Tab-separated table of C-alpha atoms and ligand atoms in Angstrom:
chain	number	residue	atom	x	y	z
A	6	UNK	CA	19.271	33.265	-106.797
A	7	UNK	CA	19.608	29.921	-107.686
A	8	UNK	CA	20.788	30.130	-110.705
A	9	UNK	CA	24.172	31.565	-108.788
A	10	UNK	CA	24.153	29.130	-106.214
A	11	UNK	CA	24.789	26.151	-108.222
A	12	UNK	CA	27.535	24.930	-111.080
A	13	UNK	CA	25.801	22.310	-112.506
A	14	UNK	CA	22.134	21.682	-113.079
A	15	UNK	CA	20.688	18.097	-114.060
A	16	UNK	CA	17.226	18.927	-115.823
A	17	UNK	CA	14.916	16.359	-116.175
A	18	UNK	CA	12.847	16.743	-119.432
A	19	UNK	CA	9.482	15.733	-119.708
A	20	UNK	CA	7.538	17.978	-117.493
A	21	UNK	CA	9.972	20.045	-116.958
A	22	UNK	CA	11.538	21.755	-120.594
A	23	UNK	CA	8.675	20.028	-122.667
A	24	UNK	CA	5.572	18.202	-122.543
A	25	UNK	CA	4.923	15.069	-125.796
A	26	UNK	CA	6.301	17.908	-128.756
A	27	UNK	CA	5.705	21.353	-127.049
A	28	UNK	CA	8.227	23.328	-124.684
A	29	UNK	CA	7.001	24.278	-121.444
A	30	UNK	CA	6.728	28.550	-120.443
A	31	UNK	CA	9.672	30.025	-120.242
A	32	UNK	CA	11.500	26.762	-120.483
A	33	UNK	CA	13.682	27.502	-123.404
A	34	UNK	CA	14.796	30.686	-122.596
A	35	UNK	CA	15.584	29.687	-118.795
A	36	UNK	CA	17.770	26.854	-119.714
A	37	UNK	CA	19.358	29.112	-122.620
A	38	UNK	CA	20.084	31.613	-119.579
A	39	UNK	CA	21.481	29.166	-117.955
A	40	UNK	CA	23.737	27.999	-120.833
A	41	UNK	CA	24.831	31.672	-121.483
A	42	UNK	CA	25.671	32.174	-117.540
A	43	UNK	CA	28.086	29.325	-117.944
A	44	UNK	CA	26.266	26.488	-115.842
A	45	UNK	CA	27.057	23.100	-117.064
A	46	UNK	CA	23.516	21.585	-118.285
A	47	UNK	CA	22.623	17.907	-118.370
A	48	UNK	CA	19.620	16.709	-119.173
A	49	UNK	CA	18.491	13.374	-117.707
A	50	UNK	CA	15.204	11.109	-118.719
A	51	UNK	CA	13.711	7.733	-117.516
A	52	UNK	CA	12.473	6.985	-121.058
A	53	UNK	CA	14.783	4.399	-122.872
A	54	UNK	CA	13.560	4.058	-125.923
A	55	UNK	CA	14.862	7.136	-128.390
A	56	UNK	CA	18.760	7.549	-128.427
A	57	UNK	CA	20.566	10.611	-127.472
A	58	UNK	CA	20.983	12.010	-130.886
A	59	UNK	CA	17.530	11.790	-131.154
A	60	UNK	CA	16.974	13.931	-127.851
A	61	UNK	CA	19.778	16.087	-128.700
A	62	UNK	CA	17.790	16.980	-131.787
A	63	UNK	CA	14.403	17.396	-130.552
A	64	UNK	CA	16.346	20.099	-128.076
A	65	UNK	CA	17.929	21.978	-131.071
A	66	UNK	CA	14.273	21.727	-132.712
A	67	UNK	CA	13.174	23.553	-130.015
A	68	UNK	CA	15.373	26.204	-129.716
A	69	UNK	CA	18.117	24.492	-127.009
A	70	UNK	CA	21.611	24.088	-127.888
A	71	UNK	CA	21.647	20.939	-126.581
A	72	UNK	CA	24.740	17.905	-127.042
A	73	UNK	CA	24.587	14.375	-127.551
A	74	UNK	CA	27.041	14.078	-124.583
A	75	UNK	CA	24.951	16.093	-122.357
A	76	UNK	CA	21.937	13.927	-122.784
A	77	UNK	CA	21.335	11.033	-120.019
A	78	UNK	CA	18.343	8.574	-120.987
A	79	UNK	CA	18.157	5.026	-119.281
A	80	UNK	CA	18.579	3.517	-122.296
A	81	UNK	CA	22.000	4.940	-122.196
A	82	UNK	CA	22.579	4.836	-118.926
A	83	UNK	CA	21.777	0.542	-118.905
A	84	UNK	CA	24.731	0.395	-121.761
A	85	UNK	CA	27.396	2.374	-120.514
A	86	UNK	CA	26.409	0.291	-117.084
A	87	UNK	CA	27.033	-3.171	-118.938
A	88	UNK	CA	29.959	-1.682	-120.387
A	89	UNK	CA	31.738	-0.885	-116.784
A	90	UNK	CA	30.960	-4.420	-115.858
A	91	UNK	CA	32.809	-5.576	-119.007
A	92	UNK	CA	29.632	-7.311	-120.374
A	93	UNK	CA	29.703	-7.888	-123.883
A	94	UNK	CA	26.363	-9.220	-125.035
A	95	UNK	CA	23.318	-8.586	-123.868
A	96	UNK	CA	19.356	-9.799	-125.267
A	97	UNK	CA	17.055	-6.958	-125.367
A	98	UNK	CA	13.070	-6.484	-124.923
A	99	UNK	CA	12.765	-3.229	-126.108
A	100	UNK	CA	13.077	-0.265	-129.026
A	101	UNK	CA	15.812	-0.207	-131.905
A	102	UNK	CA	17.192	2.842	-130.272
A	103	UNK	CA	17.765	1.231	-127.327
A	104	UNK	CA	19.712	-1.905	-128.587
A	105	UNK	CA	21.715	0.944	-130.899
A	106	UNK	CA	22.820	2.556	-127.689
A	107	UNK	CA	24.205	-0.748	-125.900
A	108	UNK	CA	25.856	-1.569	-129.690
A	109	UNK	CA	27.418	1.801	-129.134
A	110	UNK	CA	28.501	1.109	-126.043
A	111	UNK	CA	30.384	-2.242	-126.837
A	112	UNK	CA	27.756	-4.826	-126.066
A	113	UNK	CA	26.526	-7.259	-128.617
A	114	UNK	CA	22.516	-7.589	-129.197
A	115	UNK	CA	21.903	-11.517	-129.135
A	116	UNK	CA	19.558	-13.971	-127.903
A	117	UNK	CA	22.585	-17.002	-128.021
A	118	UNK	CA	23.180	-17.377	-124.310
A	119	UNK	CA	23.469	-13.250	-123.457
A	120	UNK	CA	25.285	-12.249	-120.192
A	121	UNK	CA	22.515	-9.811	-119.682
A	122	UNK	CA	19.259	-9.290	-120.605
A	123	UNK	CA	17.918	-5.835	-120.476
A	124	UNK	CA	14.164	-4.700	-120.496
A	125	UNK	CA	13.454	-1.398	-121.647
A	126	UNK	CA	9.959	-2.073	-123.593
A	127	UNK	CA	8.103	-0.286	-126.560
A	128	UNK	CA	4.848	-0.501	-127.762
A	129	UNK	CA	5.304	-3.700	-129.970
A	130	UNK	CA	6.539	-5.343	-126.468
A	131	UNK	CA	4.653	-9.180	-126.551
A	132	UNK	CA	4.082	-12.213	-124.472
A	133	UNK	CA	7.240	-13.900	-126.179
A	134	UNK	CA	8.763	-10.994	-125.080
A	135	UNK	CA	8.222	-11.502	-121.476
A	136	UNK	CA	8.797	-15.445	-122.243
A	137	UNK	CA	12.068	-15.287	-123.642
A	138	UNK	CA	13.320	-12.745	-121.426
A	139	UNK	CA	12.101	-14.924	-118.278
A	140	UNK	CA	13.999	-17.956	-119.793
A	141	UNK	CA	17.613	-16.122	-120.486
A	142	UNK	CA	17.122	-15.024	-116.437
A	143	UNK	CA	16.478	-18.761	-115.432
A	144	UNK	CA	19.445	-19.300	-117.367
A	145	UNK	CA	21.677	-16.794	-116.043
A	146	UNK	CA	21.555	-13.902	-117.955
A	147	UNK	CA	21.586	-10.532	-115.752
A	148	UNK	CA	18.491	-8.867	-115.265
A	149	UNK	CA	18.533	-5.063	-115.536
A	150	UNK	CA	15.554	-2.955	-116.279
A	151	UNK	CA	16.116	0.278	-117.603
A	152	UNK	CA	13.615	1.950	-115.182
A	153	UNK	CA	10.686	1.552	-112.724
A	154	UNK	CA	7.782	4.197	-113.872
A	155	UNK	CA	5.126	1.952	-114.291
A	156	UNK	CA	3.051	4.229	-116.867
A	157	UNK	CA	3.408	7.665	-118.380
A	158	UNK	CA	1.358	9.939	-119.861
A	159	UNK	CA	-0.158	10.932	-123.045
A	160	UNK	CA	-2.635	12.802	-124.794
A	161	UNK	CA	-4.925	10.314	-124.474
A	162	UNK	CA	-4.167	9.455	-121.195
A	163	UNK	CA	-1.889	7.011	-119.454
A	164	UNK	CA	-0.090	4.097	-121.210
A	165	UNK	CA	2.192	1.539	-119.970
A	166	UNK	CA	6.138	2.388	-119.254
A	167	UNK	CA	8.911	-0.182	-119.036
A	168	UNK	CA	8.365	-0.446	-115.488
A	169	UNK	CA	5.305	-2.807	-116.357
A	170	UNK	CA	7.232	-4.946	-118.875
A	171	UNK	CA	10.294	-5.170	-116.250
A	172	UNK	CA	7.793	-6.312	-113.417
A	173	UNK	CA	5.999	-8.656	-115.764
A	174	UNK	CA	9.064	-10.592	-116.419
A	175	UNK	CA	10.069	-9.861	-112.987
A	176	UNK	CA	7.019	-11.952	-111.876
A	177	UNK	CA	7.196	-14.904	-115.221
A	178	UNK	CA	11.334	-15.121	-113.838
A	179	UNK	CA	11.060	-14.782	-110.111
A	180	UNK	CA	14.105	-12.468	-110.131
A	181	UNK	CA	14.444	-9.271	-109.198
A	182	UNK	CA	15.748	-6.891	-111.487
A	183	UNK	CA	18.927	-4.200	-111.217
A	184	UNK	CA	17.306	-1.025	-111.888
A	185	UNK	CA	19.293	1.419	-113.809
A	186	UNK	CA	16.682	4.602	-114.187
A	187	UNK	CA	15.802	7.463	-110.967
A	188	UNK	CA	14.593	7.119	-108.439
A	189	UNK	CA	17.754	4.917	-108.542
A	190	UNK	CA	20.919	7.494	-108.147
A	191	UNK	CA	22.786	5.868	-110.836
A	192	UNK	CA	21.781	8.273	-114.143
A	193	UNK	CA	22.644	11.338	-111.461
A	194	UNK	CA	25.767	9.453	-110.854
A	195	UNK	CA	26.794	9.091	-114.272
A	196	UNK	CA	25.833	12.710	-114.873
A	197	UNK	CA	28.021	13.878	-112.503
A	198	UNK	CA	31.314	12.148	-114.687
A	199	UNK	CA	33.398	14.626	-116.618
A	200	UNK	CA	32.013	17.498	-114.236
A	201	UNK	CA	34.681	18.873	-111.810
A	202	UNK	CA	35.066	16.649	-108.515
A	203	UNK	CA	34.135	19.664	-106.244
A	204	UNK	CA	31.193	20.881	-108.331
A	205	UNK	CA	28.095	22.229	-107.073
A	206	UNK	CA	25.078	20.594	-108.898
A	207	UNK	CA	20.957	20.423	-108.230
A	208	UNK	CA	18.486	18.541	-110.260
A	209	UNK	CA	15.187	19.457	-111.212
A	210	UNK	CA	12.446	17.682	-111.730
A	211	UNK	CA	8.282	17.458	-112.358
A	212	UNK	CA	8.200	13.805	-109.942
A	213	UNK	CA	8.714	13.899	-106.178
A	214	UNK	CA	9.022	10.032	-106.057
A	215	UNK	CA	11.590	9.699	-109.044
A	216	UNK	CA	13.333	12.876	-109.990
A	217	UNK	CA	13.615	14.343	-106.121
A	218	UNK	CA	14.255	11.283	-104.300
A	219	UNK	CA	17.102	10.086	-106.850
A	220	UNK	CA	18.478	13.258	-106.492
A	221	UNK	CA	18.463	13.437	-102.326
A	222	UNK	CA	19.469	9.632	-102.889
A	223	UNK	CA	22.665	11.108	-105.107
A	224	UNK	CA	23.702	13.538	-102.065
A	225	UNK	CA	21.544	16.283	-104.584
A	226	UNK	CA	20.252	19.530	-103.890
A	227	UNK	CA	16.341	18.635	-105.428
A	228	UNK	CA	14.465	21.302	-107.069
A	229	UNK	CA	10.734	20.281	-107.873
A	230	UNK	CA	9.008	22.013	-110.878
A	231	UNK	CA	5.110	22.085	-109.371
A	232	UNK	CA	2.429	24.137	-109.001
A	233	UNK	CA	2.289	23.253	-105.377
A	234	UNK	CA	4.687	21.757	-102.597
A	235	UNK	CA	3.953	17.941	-102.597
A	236	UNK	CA	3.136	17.361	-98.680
A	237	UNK	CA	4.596	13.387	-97.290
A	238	UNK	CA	3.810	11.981	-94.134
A	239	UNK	CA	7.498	12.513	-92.528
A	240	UNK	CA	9.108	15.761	-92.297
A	241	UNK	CA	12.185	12.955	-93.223
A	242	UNK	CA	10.823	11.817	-96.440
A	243	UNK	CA	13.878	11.970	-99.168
A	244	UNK	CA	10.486	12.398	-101.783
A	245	UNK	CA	10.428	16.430	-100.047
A	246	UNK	CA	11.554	19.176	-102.650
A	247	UNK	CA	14.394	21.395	-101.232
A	248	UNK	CA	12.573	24.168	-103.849
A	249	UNK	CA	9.573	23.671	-105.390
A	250	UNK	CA	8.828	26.647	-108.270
A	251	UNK	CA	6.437	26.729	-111.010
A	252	UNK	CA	8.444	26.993	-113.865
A	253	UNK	CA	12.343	27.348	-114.653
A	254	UNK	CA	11.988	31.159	-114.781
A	255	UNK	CA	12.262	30.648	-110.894
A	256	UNK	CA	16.027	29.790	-111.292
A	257	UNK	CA	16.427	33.636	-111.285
A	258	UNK	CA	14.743	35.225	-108.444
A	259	UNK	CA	14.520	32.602	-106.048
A	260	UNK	CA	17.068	30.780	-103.512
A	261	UNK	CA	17.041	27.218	-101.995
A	262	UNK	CA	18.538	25.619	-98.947
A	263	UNK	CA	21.170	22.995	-100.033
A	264	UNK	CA	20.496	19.046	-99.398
A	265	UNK	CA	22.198	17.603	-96.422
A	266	UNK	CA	22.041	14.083	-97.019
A	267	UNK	CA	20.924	12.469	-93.597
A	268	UNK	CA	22.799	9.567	-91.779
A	269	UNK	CA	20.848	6.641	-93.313
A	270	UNK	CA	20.214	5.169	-96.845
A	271	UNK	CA	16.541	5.528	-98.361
A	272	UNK	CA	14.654	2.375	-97.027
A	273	UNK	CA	13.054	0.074	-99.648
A	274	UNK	CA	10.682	-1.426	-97.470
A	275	UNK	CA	9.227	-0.859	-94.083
A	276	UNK	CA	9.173	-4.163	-91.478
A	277	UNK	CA	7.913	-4.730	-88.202
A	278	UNK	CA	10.154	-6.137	-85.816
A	279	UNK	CA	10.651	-7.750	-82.343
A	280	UNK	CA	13.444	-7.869	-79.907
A	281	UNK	CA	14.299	-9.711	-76.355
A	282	UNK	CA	16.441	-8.511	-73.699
A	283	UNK	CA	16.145	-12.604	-72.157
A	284	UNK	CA	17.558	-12.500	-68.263
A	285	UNK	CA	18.656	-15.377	-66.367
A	286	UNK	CA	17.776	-15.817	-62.616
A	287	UNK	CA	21.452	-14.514	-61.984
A	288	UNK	CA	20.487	-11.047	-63.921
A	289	UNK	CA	22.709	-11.337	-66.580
A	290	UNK	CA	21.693	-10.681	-70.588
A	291	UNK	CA	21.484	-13.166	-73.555
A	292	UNK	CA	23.309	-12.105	-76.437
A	293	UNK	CA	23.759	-14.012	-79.756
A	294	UNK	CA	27.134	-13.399	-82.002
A	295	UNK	CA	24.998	-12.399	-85.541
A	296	UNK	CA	26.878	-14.534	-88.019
A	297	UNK	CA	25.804	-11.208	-90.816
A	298	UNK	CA	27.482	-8.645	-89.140
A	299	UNK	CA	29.649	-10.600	-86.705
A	300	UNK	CA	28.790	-8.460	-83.668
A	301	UNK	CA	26.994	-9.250	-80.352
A	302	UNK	CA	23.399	-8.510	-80.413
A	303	UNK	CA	19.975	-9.233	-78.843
A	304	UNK	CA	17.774	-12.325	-80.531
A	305	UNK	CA	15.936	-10.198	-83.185
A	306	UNK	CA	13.300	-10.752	-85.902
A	307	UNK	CA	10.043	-10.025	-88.112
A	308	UNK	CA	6.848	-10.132	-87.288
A	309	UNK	CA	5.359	-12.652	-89.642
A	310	UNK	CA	1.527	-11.780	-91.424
A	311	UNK	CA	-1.411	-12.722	-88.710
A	312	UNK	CA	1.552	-13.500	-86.161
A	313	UNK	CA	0.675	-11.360	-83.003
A	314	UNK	CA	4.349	-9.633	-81.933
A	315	UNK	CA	4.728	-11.837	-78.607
A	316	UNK	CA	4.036	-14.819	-80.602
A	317	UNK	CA	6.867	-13.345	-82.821
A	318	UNK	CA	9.611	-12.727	-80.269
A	319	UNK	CA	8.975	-16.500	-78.374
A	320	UNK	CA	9.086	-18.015	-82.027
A	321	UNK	CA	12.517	-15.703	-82.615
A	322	UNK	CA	14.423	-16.471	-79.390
A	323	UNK	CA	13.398	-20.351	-79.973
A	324	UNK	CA	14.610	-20.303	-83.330
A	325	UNK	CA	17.654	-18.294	-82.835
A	326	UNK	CA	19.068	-19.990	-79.433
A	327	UNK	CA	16.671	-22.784	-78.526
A	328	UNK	CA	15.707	-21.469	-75.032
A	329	UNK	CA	12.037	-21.221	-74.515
A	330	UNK	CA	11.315	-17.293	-72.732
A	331	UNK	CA	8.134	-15.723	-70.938
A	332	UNK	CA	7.175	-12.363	-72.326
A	333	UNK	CA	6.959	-10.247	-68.992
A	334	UNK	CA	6.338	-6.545	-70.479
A	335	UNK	CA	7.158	-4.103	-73.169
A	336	UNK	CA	10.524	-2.246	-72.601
A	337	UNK	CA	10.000	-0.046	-75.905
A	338	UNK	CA	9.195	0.692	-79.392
A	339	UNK	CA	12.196	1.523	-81.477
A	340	UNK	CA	12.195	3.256	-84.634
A	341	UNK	CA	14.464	6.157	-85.551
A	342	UNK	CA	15.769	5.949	-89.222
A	343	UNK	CA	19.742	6.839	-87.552
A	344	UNK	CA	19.422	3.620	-85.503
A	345	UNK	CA	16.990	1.715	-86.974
A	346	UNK	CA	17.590	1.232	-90.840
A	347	UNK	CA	19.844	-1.592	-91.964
A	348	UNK	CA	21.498	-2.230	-95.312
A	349	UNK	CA	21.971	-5.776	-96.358
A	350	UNK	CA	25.362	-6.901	-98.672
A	351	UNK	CA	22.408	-7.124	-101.565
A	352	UNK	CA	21.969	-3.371	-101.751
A	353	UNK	CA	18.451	-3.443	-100.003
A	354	UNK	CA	17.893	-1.313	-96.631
A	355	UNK	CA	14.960	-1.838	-94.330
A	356	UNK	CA	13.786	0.047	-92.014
A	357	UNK	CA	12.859	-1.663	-88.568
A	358	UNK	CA	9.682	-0.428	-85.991
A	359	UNK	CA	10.913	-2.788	-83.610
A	360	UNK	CA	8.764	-3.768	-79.870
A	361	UNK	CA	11.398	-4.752	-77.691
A	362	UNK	CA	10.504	-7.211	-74.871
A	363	UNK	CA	12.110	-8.393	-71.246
A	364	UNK	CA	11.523	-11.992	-70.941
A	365	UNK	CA	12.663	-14.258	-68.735
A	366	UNK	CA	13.473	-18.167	-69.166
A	367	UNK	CA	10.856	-20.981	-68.985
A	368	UNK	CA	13.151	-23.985	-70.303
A	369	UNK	CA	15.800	-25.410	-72.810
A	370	UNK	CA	19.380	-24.345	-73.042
A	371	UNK	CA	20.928	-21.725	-75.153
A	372	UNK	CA	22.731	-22.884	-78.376
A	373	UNK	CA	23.223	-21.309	-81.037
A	374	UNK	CA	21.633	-22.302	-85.048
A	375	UNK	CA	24.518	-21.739	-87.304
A	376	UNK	CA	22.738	-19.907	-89.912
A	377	UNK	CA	21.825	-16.940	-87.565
A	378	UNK	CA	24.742	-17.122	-84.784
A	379	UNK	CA	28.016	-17.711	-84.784
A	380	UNK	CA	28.109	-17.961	-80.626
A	381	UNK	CA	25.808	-17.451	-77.898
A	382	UNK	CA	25.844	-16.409	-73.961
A	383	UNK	CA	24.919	-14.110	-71.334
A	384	UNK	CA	26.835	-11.106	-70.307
A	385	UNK	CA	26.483	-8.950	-66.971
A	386	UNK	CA	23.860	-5.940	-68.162
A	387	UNK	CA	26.659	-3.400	-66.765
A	388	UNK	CA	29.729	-5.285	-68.386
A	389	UNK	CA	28.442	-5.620	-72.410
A	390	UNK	CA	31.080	-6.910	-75.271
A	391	UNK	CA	32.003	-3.990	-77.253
A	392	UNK	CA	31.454	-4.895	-80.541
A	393	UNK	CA	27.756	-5.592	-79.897
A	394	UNK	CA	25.053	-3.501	-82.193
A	395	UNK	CA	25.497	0.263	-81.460
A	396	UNK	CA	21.819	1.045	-80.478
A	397	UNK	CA	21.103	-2.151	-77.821
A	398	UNK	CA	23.128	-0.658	-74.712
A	399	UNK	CA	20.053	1.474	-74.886
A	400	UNK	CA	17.376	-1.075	-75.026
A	401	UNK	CA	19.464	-2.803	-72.263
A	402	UNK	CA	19.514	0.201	-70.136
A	403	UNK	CA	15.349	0.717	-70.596
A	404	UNK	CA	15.062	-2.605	-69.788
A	405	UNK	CA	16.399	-1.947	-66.091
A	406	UNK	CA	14.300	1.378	-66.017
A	407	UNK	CA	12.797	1.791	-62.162
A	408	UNK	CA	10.078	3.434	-63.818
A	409	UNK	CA	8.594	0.467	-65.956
A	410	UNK	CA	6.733	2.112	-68.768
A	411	UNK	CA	7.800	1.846	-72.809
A	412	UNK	CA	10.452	3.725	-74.212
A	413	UNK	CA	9.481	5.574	-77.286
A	414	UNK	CA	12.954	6.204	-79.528
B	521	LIG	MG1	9.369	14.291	-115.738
């Protein structure tokens, strides 16, 4: 059963041990089981506003013997954060328990010139909130919300979270924040701390596209607490529950397959791209030296909005080398996550659907723009530079295909 299977577990709360002030069935006496059998209990929530005393204590109220230590909000989570990055001061849009936390943690509450500024939001949150939060960015101050649900639910329906506030002032600064809350794997990270290095931990969770994903993003086993099995377009979606069980009583009679995190990061956005495999009249390939990664590679780029993808790949090689190319036909369409996902220095991965082209040369000669390429020439299709992008020999190679038609990969 699971419950055997697995040291640790990191519980989410609302949804899944209470809804607003009620436990849910057989909540309390699962996680009690699970105290009693020895597994090591945290319990991790998005919302930043109450401190962890305060869910400690609504636990105990409940019937959970539950520690302040064991409790991970992203209030929390955002302090002891700007406290490993040895920020001291920090101005705030958000509740008192959330500035207490960060005072806990070492960092002073001020709006005189703050190293950080960190949006959590309550319901008193105003328009000279978002103002004065959008000026200490301009000015510097890092931007970190403390997490990205954009409402949550009551009673009487939905109501705002601080994922609005943090995209309001995301949109009055024209910054993007640092996100400290799930789907982001930080709070699982931080979970993880003081638990033995070779411990065996799941999470569980009510929300495929926070508390799942973070988890699968956090190398996680992800158990979803659901009345059905969420379905996602791609058997490869990180949002797909390793479990999914109705309630925690599940813990004890069923078993899960463990997460096996896959060979590429979660993407945060989805781009379509072009390529050219450009051939001089002497057969050879043009490569360009990517001044990013420092490797040999094929001229690359996006397709732009309205920009039809041969447009795209003309405008690319022109920009990138200066040559002007003839589109002749489609070599493939490229888009497996393993080969086809890239992360950038800023943290950000995207994941390419790339149409791949053989062209050959109209006019100009090759040069290379310094902000893209750091050299460029043309290399003998069955003598390729080593250090060039691991996927191209491929695209190379089904460029030269007898047979003629697309390569689907
Ligand atoms: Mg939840």
């Amino acid at each position: 059963m699971v419950s055997e299977q697995f040291d640790a577990f990191l519980l989410d709360l609302d949804g899944v041990v209470y809804l607003g002030d009620e436990a849910l069935p057989e909540a309390v006496e699962s996680v009690n089981r699970l105290n009693e059998r020895d597994n090591k209990l945290r319990f991790l929530t998005n919302d930043p506003r109450f401190q962890r005393e305060t869910i400690a204590n609504r636990l105990r109220k409940l019937g959970i013997d539950a520690e302040k230590d064991e409790i991970i909000t992203s209030g929390w989570a955002t302090a002891h954060y700007l406290s490993q990055q040895d920020e001291t001061t920090a101005a705030v849009v958000g509740s008192a328990g959330l500035e207490i936390e960060l005072q806990e943690e070492g960092i002073e509450v001020t709006d005189d010139d703050p190293n950080a500024m960190v949006v959590g939001a309550d319901e008193k949150t105003s328009y000279q909130d978002i103002q004065r939060a959008a000026r200490h960015i301009q000015r510097g101050a890092t931007f970190v919300g403390t997490n990205p649900d954009g409402s949550f639910p009551t009673l009487d329906g939905p109501v705002p979270g601080a994922g609005a506030i943090v995209r309001a002032v995301e949109a009055a600064a024209g910054t993007e924040p640092m996100v400290v809350g799930k789907p982001e794997p930080l709070m699982f990270e931080m979970a993880l701390d003081g638990l033995a290095d070779d411990v065996q931990a799941a999470a569980i969770g009510d929300n495929p596209a926070t508390d799942i994903l973070g988890a699968h993003r956090a190398g996680l086993t992800g158990i979803l607490v659901a009345e059905d099995k969420p379905t996602t377009a791609s058997a490869r979606d990180l949002q797909q529950p390793d479990l999914t069980i109705s309630s925690l009583a599940h813990l004890f009679t069923d078993t899960t397959d463990t997460w096996e995190a896959p060979p590429y990061s979660w993407p945060d956005e989805l781009r379509p791209g072009v390529a050219a495999v450009v051939v001089n009249d002497v057969d050879e390939v043009l490569l360009l030296k990517r001044a990013d990664k420092e490797q040999w590679a094929l001229p690359t780029g996006t397709v732009e909005r309205c920009e039809p993808v041969g447009d795209a790949i003309t405008r690319e090689v022109d920009e990138e080398t200066g040559l002007q190319i003839a589109v002749e036909r489609l070599i493939g369409v490229y888009s497996h996550p393993e080969q086809q996902v890239f992360s950038y220095p800023s943290g950000k991965a995207v994941h390419f659907v790339t149409n791949c082209f053989r062209c050959s040369i109209e006019g100009g000669t090759p040069e290379a723009d310094e902000d893209e390429a750091l050299e460029v020439g043309f290399f003998d299709m069955n003598d390729l530079p080593s250090d060039i992008l691991p996927m191209q020999p491929q695209w190379i190679a089904d460029a030269n295909d007898a047979d003629g038609s697309p390569a689907i990969r």
